Coordinates of C-alpha atoms (C1' of nucleotides) in Angstrom, one line a residue:
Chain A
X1 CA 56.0 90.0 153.5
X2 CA 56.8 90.4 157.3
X3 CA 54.1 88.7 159.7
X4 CA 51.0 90.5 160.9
X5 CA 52.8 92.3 164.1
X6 CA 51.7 92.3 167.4
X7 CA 48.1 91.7 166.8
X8 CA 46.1 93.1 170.0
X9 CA 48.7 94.4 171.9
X10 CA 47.7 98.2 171.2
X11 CA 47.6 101.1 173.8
X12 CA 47.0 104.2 172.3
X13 CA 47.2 106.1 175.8
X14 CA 50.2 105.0 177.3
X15 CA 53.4 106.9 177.0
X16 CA 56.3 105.5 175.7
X17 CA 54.8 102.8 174.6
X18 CA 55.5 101.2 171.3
X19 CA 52.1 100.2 169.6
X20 CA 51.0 97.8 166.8
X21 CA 50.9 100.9 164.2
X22 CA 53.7 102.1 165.6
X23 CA 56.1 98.9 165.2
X24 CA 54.5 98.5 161.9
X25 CA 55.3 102.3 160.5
X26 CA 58.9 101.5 162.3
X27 CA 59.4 98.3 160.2
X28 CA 58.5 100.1 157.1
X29 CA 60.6 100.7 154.3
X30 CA 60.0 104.9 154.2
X31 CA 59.5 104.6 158.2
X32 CA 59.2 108.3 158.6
X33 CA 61.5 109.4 161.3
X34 CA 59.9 111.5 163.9
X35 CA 56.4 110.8 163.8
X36 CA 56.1 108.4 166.3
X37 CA 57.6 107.1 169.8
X38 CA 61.3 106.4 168.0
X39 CA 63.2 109.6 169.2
X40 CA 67.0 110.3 169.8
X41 CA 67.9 110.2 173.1
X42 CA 67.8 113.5 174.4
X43 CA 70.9 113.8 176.2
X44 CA 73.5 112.0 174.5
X45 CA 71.8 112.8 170.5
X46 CA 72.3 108.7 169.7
X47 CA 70.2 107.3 166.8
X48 CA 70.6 103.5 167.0
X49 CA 69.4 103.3 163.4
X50 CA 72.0 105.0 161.9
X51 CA 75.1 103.3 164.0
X52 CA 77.1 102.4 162.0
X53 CA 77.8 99.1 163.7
X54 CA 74.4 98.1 164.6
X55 CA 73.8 98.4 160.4
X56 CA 76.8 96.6 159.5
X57 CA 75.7 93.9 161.6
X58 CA 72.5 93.5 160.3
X59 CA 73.2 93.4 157.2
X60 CA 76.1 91.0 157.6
X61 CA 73.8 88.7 159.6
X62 CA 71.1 89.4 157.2
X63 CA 73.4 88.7 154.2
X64 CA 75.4 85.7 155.5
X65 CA 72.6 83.8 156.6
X66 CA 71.4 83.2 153.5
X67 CA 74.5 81.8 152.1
X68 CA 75.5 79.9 155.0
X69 CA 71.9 77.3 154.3
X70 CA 74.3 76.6 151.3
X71 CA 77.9 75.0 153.1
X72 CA 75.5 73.9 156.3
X73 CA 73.3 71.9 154.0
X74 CA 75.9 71.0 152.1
X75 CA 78.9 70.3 154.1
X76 CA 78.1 70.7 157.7
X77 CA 80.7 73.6 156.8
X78 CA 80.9 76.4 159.9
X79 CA 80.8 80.2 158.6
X80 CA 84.6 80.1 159.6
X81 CA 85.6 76.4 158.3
X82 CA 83.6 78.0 154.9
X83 CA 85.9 81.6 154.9
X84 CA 89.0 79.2 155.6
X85 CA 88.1 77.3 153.0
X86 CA 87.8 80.4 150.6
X87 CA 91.0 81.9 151.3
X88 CA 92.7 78.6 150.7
X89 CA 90.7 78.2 147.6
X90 CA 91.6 81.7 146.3
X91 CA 95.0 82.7 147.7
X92 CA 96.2 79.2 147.4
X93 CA 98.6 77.0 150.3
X94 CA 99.7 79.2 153.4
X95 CA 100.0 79.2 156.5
X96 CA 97.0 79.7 159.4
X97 CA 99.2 82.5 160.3
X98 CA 98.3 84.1 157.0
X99 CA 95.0 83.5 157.0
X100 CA 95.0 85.2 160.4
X101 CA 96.7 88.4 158.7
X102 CA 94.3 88.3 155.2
X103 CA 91.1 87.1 157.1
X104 CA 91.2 88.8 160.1
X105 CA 90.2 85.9 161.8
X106 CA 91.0 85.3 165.2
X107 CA 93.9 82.7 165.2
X108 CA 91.7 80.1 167.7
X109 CA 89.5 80.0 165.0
X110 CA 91.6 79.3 162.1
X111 CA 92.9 76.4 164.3
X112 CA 89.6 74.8 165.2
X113 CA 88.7 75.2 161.5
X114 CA 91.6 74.1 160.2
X115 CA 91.0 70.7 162.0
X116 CA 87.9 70.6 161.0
X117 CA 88.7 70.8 157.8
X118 CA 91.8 68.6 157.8
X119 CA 89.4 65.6 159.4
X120 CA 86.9 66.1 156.3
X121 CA 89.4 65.5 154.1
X122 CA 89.2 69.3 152.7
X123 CA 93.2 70.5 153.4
X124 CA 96.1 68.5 154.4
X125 CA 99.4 70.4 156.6
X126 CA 102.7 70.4 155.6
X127 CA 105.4 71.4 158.1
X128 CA 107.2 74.5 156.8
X129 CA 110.6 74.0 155.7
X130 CA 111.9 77.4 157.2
X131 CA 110.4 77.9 160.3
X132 CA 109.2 74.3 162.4
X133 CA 106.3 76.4 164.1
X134 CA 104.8 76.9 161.3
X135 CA 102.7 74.6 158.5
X136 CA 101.5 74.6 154.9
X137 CA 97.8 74.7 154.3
X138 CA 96.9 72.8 151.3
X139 CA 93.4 72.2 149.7
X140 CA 93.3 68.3 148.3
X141 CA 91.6 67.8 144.9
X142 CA 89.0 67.2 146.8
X143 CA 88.9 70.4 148.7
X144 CA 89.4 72.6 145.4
X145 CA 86.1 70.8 144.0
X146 CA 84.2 71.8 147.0
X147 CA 85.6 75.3 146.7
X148 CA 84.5 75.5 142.7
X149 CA 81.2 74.6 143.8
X150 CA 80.7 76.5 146.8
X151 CA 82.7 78.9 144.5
X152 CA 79.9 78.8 142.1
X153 CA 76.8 78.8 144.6
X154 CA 78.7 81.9 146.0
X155 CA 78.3 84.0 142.4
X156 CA 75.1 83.3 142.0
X157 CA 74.0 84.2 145.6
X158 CA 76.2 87.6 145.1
X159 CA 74.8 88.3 141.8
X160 CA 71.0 88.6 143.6
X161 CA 72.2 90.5 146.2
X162 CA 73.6 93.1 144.1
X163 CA 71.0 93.2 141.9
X164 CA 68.9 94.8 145.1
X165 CA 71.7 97.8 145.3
X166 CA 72.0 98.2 141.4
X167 CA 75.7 97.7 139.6
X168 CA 76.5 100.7 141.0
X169 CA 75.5 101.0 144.6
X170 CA 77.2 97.4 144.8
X171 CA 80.7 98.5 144.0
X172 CA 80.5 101.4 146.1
X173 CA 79.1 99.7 148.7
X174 CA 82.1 97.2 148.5
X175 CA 84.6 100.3 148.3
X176 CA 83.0 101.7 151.2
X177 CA 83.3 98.3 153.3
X178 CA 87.2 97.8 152.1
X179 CA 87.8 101.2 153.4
X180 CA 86.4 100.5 156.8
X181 CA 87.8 97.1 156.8
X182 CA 91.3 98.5 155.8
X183 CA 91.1 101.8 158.5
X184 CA 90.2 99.3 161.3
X185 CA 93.0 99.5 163.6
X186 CA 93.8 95.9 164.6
X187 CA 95.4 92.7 162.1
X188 CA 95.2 90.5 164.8
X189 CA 93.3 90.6 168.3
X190 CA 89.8 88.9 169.3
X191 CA 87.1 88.5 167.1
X192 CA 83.9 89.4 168.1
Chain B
X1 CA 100.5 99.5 162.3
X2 CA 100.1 95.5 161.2
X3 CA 102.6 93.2 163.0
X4 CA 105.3 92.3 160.7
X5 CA 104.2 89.6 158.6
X6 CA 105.4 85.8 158.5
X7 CA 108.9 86.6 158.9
X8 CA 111.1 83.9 156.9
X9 CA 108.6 81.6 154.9
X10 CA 108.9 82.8 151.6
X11 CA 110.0 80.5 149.0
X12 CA 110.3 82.0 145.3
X13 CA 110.0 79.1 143.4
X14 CA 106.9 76.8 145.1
X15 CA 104.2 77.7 142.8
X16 CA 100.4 78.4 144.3
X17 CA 102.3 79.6 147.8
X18 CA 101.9 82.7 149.2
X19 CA 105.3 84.0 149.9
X20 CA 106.0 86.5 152.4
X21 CA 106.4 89.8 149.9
X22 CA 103.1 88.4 148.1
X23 CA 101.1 88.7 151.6
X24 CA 102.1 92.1 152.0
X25 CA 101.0 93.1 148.5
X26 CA 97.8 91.4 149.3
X27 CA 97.1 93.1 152.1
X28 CA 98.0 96.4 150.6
X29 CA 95.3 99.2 150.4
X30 CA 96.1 99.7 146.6
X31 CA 96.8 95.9 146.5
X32 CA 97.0 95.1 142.7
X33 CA 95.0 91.9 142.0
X34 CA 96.1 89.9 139.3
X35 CA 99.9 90.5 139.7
X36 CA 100.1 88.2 142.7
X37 CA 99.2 84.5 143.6
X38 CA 95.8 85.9 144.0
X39 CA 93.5 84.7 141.5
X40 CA 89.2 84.3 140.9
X41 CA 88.5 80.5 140.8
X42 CA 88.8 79.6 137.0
X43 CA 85.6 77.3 136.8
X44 CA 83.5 79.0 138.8
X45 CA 84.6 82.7 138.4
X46 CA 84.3 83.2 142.0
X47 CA 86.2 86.1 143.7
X48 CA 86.1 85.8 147.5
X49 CA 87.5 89.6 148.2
X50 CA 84.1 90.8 145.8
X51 CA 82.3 88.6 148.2
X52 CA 79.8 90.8 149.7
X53 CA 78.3 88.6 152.6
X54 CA 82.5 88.2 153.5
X55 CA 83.0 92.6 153.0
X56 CA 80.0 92.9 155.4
X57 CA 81.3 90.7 157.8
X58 CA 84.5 91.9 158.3
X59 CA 83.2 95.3 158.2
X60 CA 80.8 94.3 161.2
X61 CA 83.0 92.4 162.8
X62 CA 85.7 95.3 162.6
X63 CA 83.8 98.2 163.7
X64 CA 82.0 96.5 166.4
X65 CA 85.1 94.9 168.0
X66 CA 86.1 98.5 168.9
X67 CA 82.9 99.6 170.5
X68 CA 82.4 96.2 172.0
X69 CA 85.1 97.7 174.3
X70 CA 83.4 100.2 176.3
X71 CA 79.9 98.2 176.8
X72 CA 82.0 95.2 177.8
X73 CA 84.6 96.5 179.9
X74 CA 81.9 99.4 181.9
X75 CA 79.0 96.7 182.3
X76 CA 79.7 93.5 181.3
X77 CA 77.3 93.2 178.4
X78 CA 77.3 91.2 175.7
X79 CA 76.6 92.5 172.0
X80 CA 73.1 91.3 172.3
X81 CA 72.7 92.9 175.6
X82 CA 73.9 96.5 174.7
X83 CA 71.3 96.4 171.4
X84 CA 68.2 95.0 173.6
X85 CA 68.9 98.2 175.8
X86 CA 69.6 100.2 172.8
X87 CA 66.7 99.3 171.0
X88 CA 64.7 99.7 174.4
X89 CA 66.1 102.9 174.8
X90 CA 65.4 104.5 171.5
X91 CA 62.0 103.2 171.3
X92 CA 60.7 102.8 174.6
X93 CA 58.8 100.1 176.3
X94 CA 57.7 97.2 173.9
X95 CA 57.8 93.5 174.0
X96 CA 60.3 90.8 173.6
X97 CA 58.5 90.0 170.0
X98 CA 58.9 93.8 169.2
X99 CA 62.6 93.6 169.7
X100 CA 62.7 90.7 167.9
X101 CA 60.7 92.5 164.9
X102 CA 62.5 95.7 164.9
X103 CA 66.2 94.4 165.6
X104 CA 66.1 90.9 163.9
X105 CA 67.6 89.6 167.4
X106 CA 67.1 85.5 167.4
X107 CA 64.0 85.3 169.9
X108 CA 66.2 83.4 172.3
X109 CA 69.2 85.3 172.4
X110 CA 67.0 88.4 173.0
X111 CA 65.2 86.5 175.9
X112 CA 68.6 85.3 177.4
X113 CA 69.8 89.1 177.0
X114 CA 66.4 90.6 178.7
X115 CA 66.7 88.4 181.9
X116 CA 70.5 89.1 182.4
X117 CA 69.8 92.8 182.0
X118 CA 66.6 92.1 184.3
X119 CA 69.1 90.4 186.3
X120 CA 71.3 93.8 186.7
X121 CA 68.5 95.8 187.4
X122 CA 68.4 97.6 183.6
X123 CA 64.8 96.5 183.1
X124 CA 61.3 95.7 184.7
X125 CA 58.8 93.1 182.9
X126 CA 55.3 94.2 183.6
X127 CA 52.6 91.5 182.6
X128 CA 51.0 92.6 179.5
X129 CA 46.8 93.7 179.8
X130 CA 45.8 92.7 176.6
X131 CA 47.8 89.3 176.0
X132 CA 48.9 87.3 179.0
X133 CA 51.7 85.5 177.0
X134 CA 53.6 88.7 176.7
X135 CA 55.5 91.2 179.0
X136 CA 56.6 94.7 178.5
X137 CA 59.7 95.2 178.9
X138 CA 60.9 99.0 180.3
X139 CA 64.1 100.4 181.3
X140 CA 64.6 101.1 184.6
X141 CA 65.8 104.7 185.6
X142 CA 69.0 103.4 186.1
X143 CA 69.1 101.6 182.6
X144 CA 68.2 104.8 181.2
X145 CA 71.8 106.8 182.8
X146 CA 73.3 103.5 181.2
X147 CA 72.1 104.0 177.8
X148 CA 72.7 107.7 178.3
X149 CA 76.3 107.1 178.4
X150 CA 76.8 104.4 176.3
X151 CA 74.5 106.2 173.6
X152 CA 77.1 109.1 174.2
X153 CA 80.4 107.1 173.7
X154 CA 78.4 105.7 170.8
X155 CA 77.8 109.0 169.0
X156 CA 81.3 110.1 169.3
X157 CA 82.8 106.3 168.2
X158 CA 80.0 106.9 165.0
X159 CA 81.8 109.8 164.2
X160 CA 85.0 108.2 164.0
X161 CA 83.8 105.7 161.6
X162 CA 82.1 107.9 159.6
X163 CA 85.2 110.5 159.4
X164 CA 87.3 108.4 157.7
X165 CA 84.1 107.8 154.8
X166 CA 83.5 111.3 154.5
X167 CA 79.6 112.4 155.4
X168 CA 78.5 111.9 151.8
X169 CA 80.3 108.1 152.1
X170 CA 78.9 107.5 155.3
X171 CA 75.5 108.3 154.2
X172 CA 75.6 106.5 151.5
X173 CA 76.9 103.2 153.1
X174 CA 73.8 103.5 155.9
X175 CA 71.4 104.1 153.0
X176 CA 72.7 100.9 150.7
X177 CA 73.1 99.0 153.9
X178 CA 69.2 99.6 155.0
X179 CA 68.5 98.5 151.7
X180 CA 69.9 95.0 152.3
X181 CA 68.5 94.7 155.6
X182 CA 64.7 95.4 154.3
X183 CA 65.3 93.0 151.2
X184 CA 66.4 90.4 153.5
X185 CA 63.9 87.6 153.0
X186 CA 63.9 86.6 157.1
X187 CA 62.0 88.5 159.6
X188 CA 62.5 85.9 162.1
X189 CA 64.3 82.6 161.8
X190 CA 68.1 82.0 163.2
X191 CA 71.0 84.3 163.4
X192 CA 73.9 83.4 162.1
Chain C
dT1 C1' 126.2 79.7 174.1
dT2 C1' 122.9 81.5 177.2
dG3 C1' 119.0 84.0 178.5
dA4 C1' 115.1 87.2 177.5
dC5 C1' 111.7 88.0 174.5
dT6 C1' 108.6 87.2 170.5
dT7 C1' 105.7 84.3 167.5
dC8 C1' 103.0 79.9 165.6
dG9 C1' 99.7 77.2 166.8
dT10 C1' 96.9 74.4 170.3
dT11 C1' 94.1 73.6 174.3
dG12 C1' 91.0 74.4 178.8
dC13 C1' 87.4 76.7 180.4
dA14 C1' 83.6 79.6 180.7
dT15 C1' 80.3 81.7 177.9
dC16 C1' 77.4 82.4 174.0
dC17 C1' 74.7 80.8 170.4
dG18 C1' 71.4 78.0 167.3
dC19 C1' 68.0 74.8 167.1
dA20 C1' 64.3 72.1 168.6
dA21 C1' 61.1 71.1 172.1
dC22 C1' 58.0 72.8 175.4
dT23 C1' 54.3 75.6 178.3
dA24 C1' 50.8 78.8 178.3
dT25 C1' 47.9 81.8 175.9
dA26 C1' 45.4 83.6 171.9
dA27 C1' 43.0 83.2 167.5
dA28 C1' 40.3 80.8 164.0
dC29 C1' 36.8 78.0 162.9
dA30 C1' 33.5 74.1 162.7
Chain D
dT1 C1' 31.3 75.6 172.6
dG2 C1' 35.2 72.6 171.5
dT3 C1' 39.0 71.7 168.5
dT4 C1' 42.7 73.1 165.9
dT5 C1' 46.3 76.0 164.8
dA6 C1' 49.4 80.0 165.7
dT7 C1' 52.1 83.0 168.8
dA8 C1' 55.1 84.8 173.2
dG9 C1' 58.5 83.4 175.6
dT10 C1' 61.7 79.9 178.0
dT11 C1' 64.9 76.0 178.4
dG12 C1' 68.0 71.8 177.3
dC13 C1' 71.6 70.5 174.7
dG14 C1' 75.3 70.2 171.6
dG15 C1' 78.4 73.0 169.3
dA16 C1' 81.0 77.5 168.3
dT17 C1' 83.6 81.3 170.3
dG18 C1' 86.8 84.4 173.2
dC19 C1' 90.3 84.6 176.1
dA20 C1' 94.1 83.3 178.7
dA21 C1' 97.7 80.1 179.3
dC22 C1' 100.7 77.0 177.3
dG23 C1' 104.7 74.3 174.6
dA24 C1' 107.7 74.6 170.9
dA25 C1' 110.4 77.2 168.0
dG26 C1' 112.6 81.5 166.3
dT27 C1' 115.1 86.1 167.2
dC28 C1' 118.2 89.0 169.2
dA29 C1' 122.0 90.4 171.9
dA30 C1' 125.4 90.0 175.6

DNA sequence: TTGACTTCGTTGCATCCGCAACTATAAACA
DNA sequence: TGTTTATAGTTGCGGATGCAACGAAGTCAA
């Protein structure tokens, strides 16, 4: 249950003004649209709460923060060092280039993680036989034990979270993501 | 269209290694899992592309990237910044602590945010009558035009997004979506 | 071969962020 | 009242990130 919100801060007069009660039907669940100072701008007709970027974020915030108490804790695993770790784990040896292209992670990234992960112990580079730029990403033994568990940790965190969307809103909610993922127009570029 | 990928890597025979044809596959809209080096960790049955905390981030990371753009390159403001004016101007004047309520914005980054875009003249703090620890926090007339054109290059890059879902997708993703963010066991607490 | 251009990956620098610690005020309660 | 606990908001600090610039290697064509 949220904290009590705002306690005294109430001004029933003023205009404009978000109130306790106001904040509170906001914040609800069936917030009813309309009946209080939330309003659409007037001249341009934008509703922040159904952006589709502002709720995307949210929810991936939401979402990942839970998980990411689990590698922290754990590992002292970053959010990125933990997704290169994944894609090693699942795609098997590449190169950060690749990672880059599957991930959509920007490259500086995959570098800092990748040396991260290297100095834990987790990967280990190989230079490519075909092109000298270019190395190998390996997960040790070590590294594949920390991705089963991880691994592990992961379905069971998933599992609860689709059990709040239902079998079926959770696989249509991951089509609808893919599809936005897939239609977004750059592989490579800056991040965030 | 996606750069061309890892030109001459590829190496038939190594097993576990992604070769250069198997990338593409993988990164394929219709990409056929199973037929590839892609596989779901054996012992712990994890599948990182099913992953929804790693679908939503991408997704978010994705579709904000592209609007990022405008607020960026027009005013200079960061994420945080455009959705402390957003949330300002869609609700109207409230306090730091209501942001941080409504938006689930870190308390910090939400008080960095509100004294750069104090600092460039978007906002006013007026001392709170009822609580002296708090300030209420409303756009200026000038940080109103801002949000009115921003909110309008917003609208028409939501509709974008939402084009290539269909309406009844797009509605459907915003609805399963709210339904994370209200399960989400933090109300407060860090970000990311 | 040479030279122009592209790509893989790293690094410097400025910024942003998370967390803990802090001040000032408010609320709860003996 | 006085004491204890909780809340609004800020700040210091270490670490993560974005971007541009870079070195090294590959590609292509004259």
């Amino acid at each position: 249950m949220p904290a009590r919100l705002h306690g005294g801060a109430s001004r029933p007069g003023e205009a404009g003004r978000v109130t306790s009660s106001g904040l509170r039907a906001i914040l609800a669940p069936e917030h009813d649209k309309g009946a209080l100072p939330t309003m659409t701008d007037p001249t341009s007709g934008f509703d922040l709460e159904e952006f589709l970027p502002y709720l995307l974020n949210q929810a991936a915030e939401a979402t990942s923060h839970g998980f990411q108490a689990v590698y922290r804790d754990r590992y002292g695993f970053t959010r990125t060092q933990w997704r290169v770790l994944a894609n090693l784990g699942k795609f098997g040896a590449m190169t950060a280039r690749d990672i880059c292209a599957i991930s959509h992670i920007e490259k500086t990234k995959v570098s800092r993680a990748v040396a991260a992960l290297e100095q834990s112990g987790m990967l280990t580079r190989a230079p490519s036989e075909t092109d000298r730029r270019a190395e190998v990403l390996s997960l040790t033994a070590r590294g594949r034990d920390v991705f089963g568990e991880l691994g592990g940790l992961a379905v069971s965190f998933d599992r609860q979270l689709r059990a709040t969307l239902g079998r079926e809103g959770a696989d249509r909610l991951a089509s609808l993501l893919r599809r936005l993922i897939v239609a977004s127009p750059r592989t490579d570029g800056p991040d965030t």
